[in-house]
Coordinates of C-alpha atoms and ligand atoms in Angstrom, one line a residue:
X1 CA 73.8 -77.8 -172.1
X2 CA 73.8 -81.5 -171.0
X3 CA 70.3 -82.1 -171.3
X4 CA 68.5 -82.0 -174.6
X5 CA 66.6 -79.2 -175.8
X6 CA 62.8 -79.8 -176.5
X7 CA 64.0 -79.3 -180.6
X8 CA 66.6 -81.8 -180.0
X9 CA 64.0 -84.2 -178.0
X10 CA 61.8 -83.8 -181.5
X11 CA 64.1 -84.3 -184.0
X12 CA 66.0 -87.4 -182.1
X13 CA 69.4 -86.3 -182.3
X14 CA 71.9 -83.6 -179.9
X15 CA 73.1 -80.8 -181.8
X16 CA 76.6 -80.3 -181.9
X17 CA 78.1 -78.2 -179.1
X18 CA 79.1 -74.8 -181.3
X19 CA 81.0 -72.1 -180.7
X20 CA 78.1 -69.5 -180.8
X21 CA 75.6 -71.9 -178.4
X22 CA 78.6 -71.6 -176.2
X23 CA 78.8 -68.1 -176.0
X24 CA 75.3 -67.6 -176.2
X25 CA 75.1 -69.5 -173.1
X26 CA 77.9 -67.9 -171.4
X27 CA 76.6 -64.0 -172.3
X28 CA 73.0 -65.2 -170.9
X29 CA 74.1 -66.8 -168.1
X30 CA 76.3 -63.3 -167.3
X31 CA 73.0 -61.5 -168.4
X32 CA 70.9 -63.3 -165.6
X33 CA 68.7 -65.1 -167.6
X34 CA 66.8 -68.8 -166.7
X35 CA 68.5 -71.6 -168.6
X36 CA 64.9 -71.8 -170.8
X37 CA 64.9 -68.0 -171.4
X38 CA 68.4 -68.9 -173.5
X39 CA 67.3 -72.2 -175.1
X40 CA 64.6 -70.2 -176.2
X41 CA 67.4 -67.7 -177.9
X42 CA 69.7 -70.5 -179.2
X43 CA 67.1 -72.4 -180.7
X44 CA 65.5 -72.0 -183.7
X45 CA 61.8 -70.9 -183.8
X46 CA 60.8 -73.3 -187.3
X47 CA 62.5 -75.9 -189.3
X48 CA 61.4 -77.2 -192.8
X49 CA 62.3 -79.9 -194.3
X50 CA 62.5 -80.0 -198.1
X51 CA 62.3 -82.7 -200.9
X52 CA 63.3 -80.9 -203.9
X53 CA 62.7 -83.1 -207.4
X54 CA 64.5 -81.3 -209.7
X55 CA 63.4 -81.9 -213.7
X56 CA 66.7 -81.9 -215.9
X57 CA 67.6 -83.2 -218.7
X58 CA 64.1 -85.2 -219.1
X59 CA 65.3 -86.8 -215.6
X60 CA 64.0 -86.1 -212.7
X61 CA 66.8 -85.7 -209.9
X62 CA 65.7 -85.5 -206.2
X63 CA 68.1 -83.6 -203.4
X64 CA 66.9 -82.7 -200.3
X65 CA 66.9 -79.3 -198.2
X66 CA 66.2 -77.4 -195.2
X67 CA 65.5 -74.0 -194.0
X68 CA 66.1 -72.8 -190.2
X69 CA 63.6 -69.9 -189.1
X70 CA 66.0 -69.4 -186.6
X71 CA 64.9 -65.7 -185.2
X72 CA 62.9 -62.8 -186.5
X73 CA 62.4 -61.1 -183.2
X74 CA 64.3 -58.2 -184.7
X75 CA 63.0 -58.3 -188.2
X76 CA 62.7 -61.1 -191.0
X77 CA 64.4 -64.3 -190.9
X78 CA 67.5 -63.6 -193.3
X79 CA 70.1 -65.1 -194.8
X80 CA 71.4 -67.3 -197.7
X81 CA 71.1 -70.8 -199.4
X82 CA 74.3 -73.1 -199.5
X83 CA 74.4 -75.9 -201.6
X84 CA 76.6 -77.9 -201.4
X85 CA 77.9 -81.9 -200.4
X86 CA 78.3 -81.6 -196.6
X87 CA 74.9 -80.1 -195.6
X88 CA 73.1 -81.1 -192.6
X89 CA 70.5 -79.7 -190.6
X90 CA 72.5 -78.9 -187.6
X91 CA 74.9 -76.8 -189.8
X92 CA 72.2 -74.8 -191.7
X93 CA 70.3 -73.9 -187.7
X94 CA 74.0 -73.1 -187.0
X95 CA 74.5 -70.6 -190.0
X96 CA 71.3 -69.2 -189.3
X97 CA 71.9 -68.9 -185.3
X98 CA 74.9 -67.3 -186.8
X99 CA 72.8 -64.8 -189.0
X100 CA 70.7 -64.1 -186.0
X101 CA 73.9 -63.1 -184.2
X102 CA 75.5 -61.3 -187.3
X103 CA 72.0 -59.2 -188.0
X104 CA 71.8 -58.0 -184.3
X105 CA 75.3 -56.9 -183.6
X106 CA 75.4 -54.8 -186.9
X107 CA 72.3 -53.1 -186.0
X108 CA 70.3 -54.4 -189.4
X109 CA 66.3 -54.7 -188.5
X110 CA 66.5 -58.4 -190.1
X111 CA 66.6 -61.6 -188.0
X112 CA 68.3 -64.8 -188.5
X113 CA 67.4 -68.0 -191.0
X114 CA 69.0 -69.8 -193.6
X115 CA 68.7 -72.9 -196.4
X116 CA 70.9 -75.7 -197.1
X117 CA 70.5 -78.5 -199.9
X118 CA 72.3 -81.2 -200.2
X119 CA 73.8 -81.8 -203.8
X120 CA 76.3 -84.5 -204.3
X121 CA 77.7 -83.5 -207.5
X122 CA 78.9 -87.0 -208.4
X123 CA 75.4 -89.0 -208.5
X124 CA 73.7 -85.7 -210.5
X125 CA 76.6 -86.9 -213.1
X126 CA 76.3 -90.5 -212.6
X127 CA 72.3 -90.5 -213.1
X128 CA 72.1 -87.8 -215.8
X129 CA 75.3 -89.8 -217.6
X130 CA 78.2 -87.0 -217.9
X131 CA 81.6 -88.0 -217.6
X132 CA 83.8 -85.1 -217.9
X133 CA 83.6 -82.1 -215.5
X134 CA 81.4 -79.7 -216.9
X135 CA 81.0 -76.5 -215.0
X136 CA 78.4 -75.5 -217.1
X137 CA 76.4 -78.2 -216.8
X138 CA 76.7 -77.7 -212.6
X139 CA 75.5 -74.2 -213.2
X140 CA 72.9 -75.1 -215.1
X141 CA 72.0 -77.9 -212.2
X142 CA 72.3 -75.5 -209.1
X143 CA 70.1 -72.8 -211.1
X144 CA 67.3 -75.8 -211.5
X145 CA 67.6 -77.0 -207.6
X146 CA 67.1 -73.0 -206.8
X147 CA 64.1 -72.9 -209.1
X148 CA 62.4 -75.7 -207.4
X149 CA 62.9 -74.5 -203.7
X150 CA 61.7 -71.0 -204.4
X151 CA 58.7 -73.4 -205.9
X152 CA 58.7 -75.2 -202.8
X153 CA 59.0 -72.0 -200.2
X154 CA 56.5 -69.8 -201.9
X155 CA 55.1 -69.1 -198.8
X156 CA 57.3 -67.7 -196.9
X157 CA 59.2 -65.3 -199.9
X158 CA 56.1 -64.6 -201.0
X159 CA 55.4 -62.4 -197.3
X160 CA 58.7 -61.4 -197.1
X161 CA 58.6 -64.2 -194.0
X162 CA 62.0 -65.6 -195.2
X163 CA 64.8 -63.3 -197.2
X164 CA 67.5 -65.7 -198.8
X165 CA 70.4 -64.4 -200.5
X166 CA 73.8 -66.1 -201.9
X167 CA 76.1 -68.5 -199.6
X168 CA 78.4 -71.1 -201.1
X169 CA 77.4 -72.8 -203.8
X170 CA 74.9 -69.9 -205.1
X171 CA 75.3 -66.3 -206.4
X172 CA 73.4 -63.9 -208.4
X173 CA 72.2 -66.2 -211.0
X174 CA 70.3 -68.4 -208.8
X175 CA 68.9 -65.3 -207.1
X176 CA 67.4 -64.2 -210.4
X177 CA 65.6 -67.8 -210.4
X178 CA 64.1 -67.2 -207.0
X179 CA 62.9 -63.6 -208.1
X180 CA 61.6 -65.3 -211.6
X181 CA 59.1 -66.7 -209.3
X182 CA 58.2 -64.0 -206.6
X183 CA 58.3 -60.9 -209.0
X184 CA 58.8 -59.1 -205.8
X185 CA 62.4 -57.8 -205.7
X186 CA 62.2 -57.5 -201.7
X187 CA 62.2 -61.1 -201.6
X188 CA 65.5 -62.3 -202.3
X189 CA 68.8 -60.0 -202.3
X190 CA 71.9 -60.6 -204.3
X191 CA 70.0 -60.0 -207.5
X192 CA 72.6 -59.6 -210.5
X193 CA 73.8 -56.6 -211.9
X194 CA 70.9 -54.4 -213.6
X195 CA 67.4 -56.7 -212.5
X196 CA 64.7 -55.2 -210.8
X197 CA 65.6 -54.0 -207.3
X198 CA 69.7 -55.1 -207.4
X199 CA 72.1 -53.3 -205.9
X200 CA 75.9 -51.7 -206.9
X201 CA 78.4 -53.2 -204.8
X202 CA 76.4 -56.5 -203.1
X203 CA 78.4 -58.8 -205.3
X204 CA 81.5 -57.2 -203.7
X205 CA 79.8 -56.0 -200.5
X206 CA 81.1 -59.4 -197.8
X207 CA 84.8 -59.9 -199.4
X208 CA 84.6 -55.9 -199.2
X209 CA 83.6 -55.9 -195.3
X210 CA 86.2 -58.8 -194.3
X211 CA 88.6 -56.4 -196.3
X212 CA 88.1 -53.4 -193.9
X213 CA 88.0 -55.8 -190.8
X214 CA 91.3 -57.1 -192.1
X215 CA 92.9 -53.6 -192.2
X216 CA 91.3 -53.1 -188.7
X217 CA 93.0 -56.1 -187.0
X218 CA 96.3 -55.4 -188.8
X219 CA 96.2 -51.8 -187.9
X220 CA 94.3 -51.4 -184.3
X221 CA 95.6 -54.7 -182.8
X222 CA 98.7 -56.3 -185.1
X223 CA 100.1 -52.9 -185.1
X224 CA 101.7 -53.6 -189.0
X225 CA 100.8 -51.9 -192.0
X226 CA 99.1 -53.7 -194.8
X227 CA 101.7 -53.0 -197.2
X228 CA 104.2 -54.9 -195.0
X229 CA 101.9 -57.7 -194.5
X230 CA 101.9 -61.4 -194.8
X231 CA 98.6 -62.9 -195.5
X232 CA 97.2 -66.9 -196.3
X233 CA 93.8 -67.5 -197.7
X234 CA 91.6 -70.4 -197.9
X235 CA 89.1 -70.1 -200.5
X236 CA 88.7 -67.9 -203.5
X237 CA 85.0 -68.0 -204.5
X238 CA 82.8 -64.9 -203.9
X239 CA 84.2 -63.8 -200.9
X240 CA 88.0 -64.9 -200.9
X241 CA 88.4 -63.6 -204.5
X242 CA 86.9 -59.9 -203.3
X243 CA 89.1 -59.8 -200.4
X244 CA 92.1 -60.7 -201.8
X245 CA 91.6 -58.1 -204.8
X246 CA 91.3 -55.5 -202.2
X247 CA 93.9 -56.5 -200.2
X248 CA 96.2 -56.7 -202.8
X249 CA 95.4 -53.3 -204.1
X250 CA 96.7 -52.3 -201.0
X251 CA 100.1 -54.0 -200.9
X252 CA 99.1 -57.2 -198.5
X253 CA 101.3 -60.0 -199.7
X254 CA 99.0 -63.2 -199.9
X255 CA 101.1 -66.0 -200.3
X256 CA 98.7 -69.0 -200.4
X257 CA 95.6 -69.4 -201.9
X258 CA 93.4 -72.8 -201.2
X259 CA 90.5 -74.1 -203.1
X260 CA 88.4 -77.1 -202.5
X261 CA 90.8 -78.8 -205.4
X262 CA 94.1 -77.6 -204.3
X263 CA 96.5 -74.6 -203.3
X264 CA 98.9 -72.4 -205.1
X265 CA 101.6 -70.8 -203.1
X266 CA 104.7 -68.6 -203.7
X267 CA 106.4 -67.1 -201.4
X268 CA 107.0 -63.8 -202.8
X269 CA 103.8 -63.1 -202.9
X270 CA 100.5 -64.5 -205.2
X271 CA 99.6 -61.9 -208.6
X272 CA 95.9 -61.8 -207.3
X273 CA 94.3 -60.5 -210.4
X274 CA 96.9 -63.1 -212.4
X275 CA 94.9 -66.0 -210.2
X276 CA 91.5 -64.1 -210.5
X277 CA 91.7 -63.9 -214.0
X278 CA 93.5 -67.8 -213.6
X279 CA 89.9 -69.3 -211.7
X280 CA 87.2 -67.6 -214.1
X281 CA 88.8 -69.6 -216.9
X282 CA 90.0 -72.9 -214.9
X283 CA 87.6 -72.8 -211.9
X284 CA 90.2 -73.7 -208.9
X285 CA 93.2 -71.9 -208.2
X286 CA 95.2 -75.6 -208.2
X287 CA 97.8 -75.1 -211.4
X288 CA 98.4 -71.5 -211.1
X289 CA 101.9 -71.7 -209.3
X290 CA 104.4 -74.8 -210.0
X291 CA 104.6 -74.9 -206.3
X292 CA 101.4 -76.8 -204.4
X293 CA 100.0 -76.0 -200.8
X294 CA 98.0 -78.5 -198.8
X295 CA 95.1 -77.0 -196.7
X296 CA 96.8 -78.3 -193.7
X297 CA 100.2 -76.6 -194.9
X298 CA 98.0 -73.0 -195.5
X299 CA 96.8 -73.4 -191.7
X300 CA 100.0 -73.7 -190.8
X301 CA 101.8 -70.9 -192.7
X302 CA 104.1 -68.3 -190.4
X303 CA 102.1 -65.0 -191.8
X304 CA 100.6 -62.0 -189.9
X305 CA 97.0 -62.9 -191.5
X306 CA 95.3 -66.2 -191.7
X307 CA 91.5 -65.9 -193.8
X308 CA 89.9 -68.7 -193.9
X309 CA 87.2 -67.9 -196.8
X310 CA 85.8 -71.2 -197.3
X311 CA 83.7 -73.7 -194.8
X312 CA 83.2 -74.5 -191.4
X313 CA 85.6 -76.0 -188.8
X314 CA 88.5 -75.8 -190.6
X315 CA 90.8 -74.9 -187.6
X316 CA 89.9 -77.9 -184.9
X317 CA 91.2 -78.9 -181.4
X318 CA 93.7 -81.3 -184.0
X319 CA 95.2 -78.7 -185.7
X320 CA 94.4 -75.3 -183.6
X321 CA 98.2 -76.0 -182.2
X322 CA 99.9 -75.9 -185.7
X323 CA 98.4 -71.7 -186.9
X324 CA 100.8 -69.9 -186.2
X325 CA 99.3 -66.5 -188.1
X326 CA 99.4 -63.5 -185.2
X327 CA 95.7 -63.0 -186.4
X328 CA 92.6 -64.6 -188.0
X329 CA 89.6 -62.8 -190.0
X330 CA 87.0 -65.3 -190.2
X331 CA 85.4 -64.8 -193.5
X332 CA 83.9 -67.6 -193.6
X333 CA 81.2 -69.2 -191.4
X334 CA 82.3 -70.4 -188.1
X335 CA 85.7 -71.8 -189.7
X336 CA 87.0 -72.3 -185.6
X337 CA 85.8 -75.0 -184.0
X338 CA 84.2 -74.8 -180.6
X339 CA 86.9 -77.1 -179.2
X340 CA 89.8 -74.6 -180.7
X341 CA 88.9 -71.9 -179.3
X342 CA 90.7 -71.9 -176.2
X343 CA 94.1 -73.3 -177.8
X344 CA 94.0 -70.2 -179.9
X345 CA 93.2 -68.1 -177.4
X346 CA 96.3 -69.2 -174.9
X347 CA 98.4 -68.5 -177.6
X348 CA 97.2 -65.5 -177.7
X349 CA 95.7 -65.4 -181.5
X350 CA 93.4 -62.5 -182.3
X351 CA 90.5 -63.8 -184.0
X352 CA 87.9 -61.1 -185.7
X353 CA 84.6 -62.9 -185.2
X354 CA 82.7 -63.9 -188.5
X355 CA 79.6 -62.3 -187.1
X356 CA 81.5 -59.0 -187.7
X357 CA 84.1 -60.1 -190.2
X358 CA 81.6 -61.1 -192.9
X359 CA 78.7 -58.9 -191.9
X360 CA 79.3 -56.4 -195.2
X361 CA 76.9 -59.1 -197.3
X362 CA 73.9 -58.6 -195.2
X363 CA 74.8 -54.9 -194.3
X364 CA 74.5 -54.3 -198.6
X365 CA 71.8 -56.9 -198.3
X366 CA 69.7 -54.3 -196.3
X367 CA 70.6 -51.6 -198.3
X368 CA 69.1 -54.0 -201.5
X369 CA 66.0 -54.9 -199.6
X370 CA 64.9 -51.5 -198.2
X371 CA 65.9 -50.0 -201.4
X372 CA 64.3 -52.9 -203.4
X373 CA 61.2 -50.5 -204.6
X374 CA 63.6 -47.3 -205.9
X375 CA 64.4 -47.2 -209.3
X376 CA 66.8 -44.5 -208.3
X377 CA 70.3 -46.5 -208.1
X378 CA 72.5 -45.8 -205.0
X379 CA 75.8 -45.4 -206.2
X380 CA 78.6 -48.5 -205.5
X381 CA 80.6 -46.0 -203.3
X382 CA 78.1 -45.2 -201.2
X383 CA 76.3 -48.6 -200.2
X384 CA 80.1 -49.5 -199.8
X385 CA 80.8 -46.4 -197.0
X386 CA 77.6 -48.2 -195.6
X387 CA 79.3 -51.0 -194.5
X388 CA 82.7 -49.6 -193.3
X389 CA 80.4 -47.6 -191.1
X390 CA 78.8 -50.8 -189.7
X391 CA 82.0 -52.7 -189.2
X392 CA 83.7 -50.1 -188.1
X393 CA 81.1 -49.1 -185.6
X394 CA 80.8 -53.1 -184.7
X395 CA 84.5 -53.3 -184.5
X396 CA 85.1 -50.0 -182.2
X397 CA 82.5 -51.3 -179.7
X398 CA 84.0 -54.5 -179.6
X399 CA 87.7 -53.5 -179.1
X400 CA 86.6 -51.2 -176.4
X401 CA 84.7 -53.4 -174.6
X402 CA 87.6 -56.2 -175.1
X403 CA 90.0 -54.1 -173.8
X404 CA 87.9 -52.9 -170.5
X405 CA 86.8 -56.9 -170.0
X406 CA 90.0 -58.6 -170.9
X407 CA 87.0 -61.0 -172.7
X408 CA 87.8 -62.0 -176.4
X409 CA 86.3 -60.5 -179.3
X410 CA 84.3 -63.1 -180.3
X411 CA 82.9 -63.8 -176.5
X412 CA 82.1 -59.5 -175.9
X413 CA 80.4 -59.4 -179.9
X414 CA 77.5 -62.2 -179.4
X415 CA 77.2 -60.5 -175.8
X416 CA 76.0 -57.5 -177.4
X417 CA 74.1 -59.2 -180.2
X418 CA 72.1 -61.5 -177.4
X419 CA 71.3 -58.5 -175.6
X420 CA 69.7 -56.9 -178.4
X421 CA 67.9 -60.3 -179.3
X422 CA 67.2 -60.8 -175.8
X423 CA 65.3 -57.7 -175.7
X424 CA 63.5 -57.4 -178.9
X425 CA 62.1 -60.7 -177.9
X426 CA 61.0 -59.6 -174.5
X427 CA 59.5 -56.2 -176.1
X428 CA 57.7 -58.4 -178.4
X429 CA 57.2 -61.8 -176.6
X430 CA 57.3 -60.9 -173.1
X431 CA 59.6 -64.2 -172.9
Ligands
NAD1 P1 81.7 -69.8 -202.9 O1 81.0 -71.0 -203.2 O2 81.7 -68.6 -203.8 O3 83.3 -70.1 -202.7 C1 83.7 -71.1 -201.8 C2 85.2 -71.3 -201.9 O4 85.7 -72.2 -200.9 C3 85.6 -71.9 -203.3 O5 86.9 -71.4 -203.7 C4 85.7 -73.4 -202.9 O6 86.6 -74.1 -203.9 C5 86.3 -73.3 -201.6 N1 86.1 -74.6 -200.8 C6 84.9 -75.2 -200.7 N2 85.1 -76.3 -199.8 C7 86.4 -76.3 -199.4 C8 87.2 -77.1 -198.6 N3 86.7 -78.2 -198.0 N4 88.5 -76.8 -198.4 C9 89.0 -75.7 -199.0 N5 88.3 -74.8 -199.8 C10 87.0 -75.2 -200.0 O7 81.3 -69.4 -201.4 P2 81.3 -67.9 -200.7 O8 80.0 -67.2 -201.0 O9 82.6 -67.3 -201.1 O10 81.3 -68.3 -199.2 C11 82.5 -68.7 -198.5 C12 82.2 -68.6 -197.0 O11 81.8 -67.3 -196.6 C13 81.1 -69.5 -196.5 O12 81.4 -69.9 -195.2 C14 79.9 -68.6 -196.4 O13 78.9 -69.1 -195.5 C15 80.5 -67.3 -196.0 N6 79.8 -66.1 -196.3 C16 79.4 -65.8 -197.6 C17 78.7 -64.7 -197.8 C18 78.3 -64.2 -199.2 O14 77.8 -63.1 -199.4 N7 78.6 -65.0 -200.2 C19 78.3 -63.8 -196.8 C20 78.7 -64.2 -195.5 C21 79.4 -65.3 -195.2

């Protein structure tokens, strides 16, 4: 992993070493493979590189984007757009390395790809002259930037090539831009409630999934029930806020909620519908409790369950010594750093892998896409046995293996998923 890899030799710059190249790595060096066979797995197969000049408000503003095709030997290259300040190119070929992973381990015929633009909300208010935050004005923004990339990627929604769907910073309403455009409802998934080709339960479907993983951990491994449980969250957006509803409804007591503007905490546990209710009017959780939680403080809290439900690398070599949660359900993306891992590990931290924690959005997102042509609807309950099937069958293999290896869960889940990739590539590619 010293050298570089022929992308990195192209593009001029070393990715950063991740979690799941190091894995990757590991499981294909344990597999046998030649070190080009498992570059040829890690890295993604196309990059595209995206100026986006938005029209708005009789301006025109320009952000730039990028998609990684990271894998489609297993089906279509799936999996969402994030928009958002911090994106690079290295993160979006590591969500979609990640989707790769995700796809193959639940058993979904899609591959692995995703989009990230870069929108610095600041400058789109400077330049277009708004002072005071405006969160419809934002919406109105990210709904423009979605319409010109599905503009600009034609080509591949058009043949199904590439399958987006909602990651931060997007949800339904941006998916019903992209569909605007395609008028095929295969070709994007996350479609709102009652369009051409949506489904019940999508909008739900990830917080839903990290829900039942949650229950697993605390259950299987924790041995504690929910209703005696202690749980801190970072994040409440479309996947924090779902989990946390769930988990409430089943007596978990979540202390601490994060946002990106602040944290509300009370140790007797959080009303989660009181906060849900709380963020649709005042968009952050920050203000809901007199008493304040830093994002470092959350991190840090002594509960049975840490989520974090928001961005990447949140728990670092810096930090990983200050959790001191028995478990840790990554809901979102990769939110342990590659150099954390083995500090959690030694202290023995059990750590649900986000390729099966947060699977239950592309598990519904199959569902939506296979199902895109029927104008029978499937019920809600139904697409969301779906996923508990999935994770739960994800999760079973994974403990058992675990337990037989002594390997963690994350390490035994993207050995199964690069197996599968492995050999739907060979089958295919005779790689
Ligand atoms: P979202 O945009 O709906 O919500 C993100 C939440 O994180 C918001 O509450 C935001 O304030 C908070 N946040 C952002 N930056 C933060 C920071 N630096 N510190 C603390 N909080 C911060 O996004 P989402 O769809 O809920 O996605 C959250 C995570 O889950 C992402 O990692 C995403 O890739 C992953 N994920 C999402 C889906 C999906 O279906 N939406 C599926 C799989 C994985």
């Amino acid at each position: 992993m010293d050298v570089f890899s022929e992308s990195e030799v192209l593009i001029g710059s070393k990715e950063p070493l991740t979690r799941s190249m190091f894995l990757m790595h590991r499981a294909g060096d344990r597999m046998g493979l030649e070190k080009s066979i498992i570059s040829d797995i890690v890295d993604p197969q196309q990059l595209v590189v995206l100026r986006l000049p938005v029209k708005f408000w009789g301006k025109i503003f320009v952000v730039w984007g990028c998609i990684s095709l990271h894998n489609n030997a297993r089906g279509p290259y799936k999996g969402g757009i994030r928009l958002s300040p911090d994106v690079s190119l290295w993160e979006t070929v590591e969500l979609s390395r990640l989707m790769t992973l995700k796809t193959a381990i639940s058993d979904i015929e899609f591959g692995g790809g995703k989009s990230g633009i870069r929108l610095n909300i600041d400058d789109a208010y400077g330049l277009l002259g708004k002072k005071e935050r405006d969160t419809e004005f934002e919406k109105a923004l990210g709904m423009a930037i979605c319409e010109e990339f599905a503009g600009q990627a034609r080509k591949y929604l058009d043949d199904l090539i590439y399958v987006p769907a909602p990651d931060m910073g997007t949800g339904p309403d941006e998916m019903a831009c992209i569909f605007n455009q395609t008028l095929n409802p295969a070709s994007v998934t996350g479609k709102p409630e009652g369009i051409h080709g949506w489904l019940p339960g999508r909008k739900e479907s990830t917080g839903y999934g990290c829900f039942r993983s949650t229950l697993r951990l605390m259950q299987d491994i924790l041995n504690i029930s929910p209703s005696d449980s202690t749980v801190a969250l970072q994040g409440f957006g479309n996947v924090g806020s779902h989990v946390a509803l769930y988990l409430a409804e089943k007596g978990a007591k979540i202390v601490a909620v994060t946002d990106y503007y602040g944290g509300a905490y009370d140790k007797k546990g959080l009303h989660i519908h009181g906060l849900d209710r709380y963020v649709k009017e005042n968009g952050t959780v920050k203000g809901f409790t007199s008493e304040e939680i830093t994002q470092e403080q959350l991190l840090s809290l002594d509960v049975d369950v840490l989520i974090p439900a928001a961005v990447e690398n949140v728990i670092r070599k810096d930090n990983a010594h200050t959790v001191r949660a028995a478990g840790i359900v990554e809901a979102a993306n990769a939110p342990i750093a590659y150099d954390a891992m083995d500090i959690l590990e030694d202290k023995g931290t059990k750590i649900l892998p986000d390729i099966v924690a947060n699977s239950g959005g592309v598990i519904a997102s199959m569902e939506e896409y296979s199902r895109s042509l029927s104008a029978i609807k499937i019920e809600k309950k139904d697409v969301l046995k779906v996923i508990d099937d999935k994770i739960n069958n994800s999760l079973d293999a994974v403990f058992t293996e675990s337990e037989k290896t002594g390997k963690s869960f994350s390490e035994v889940a993207v050995h199964f998923a690069l197996r599968r990739v492995y050999d739907a590539m060979k089958k295919r590619w005779h790689i």
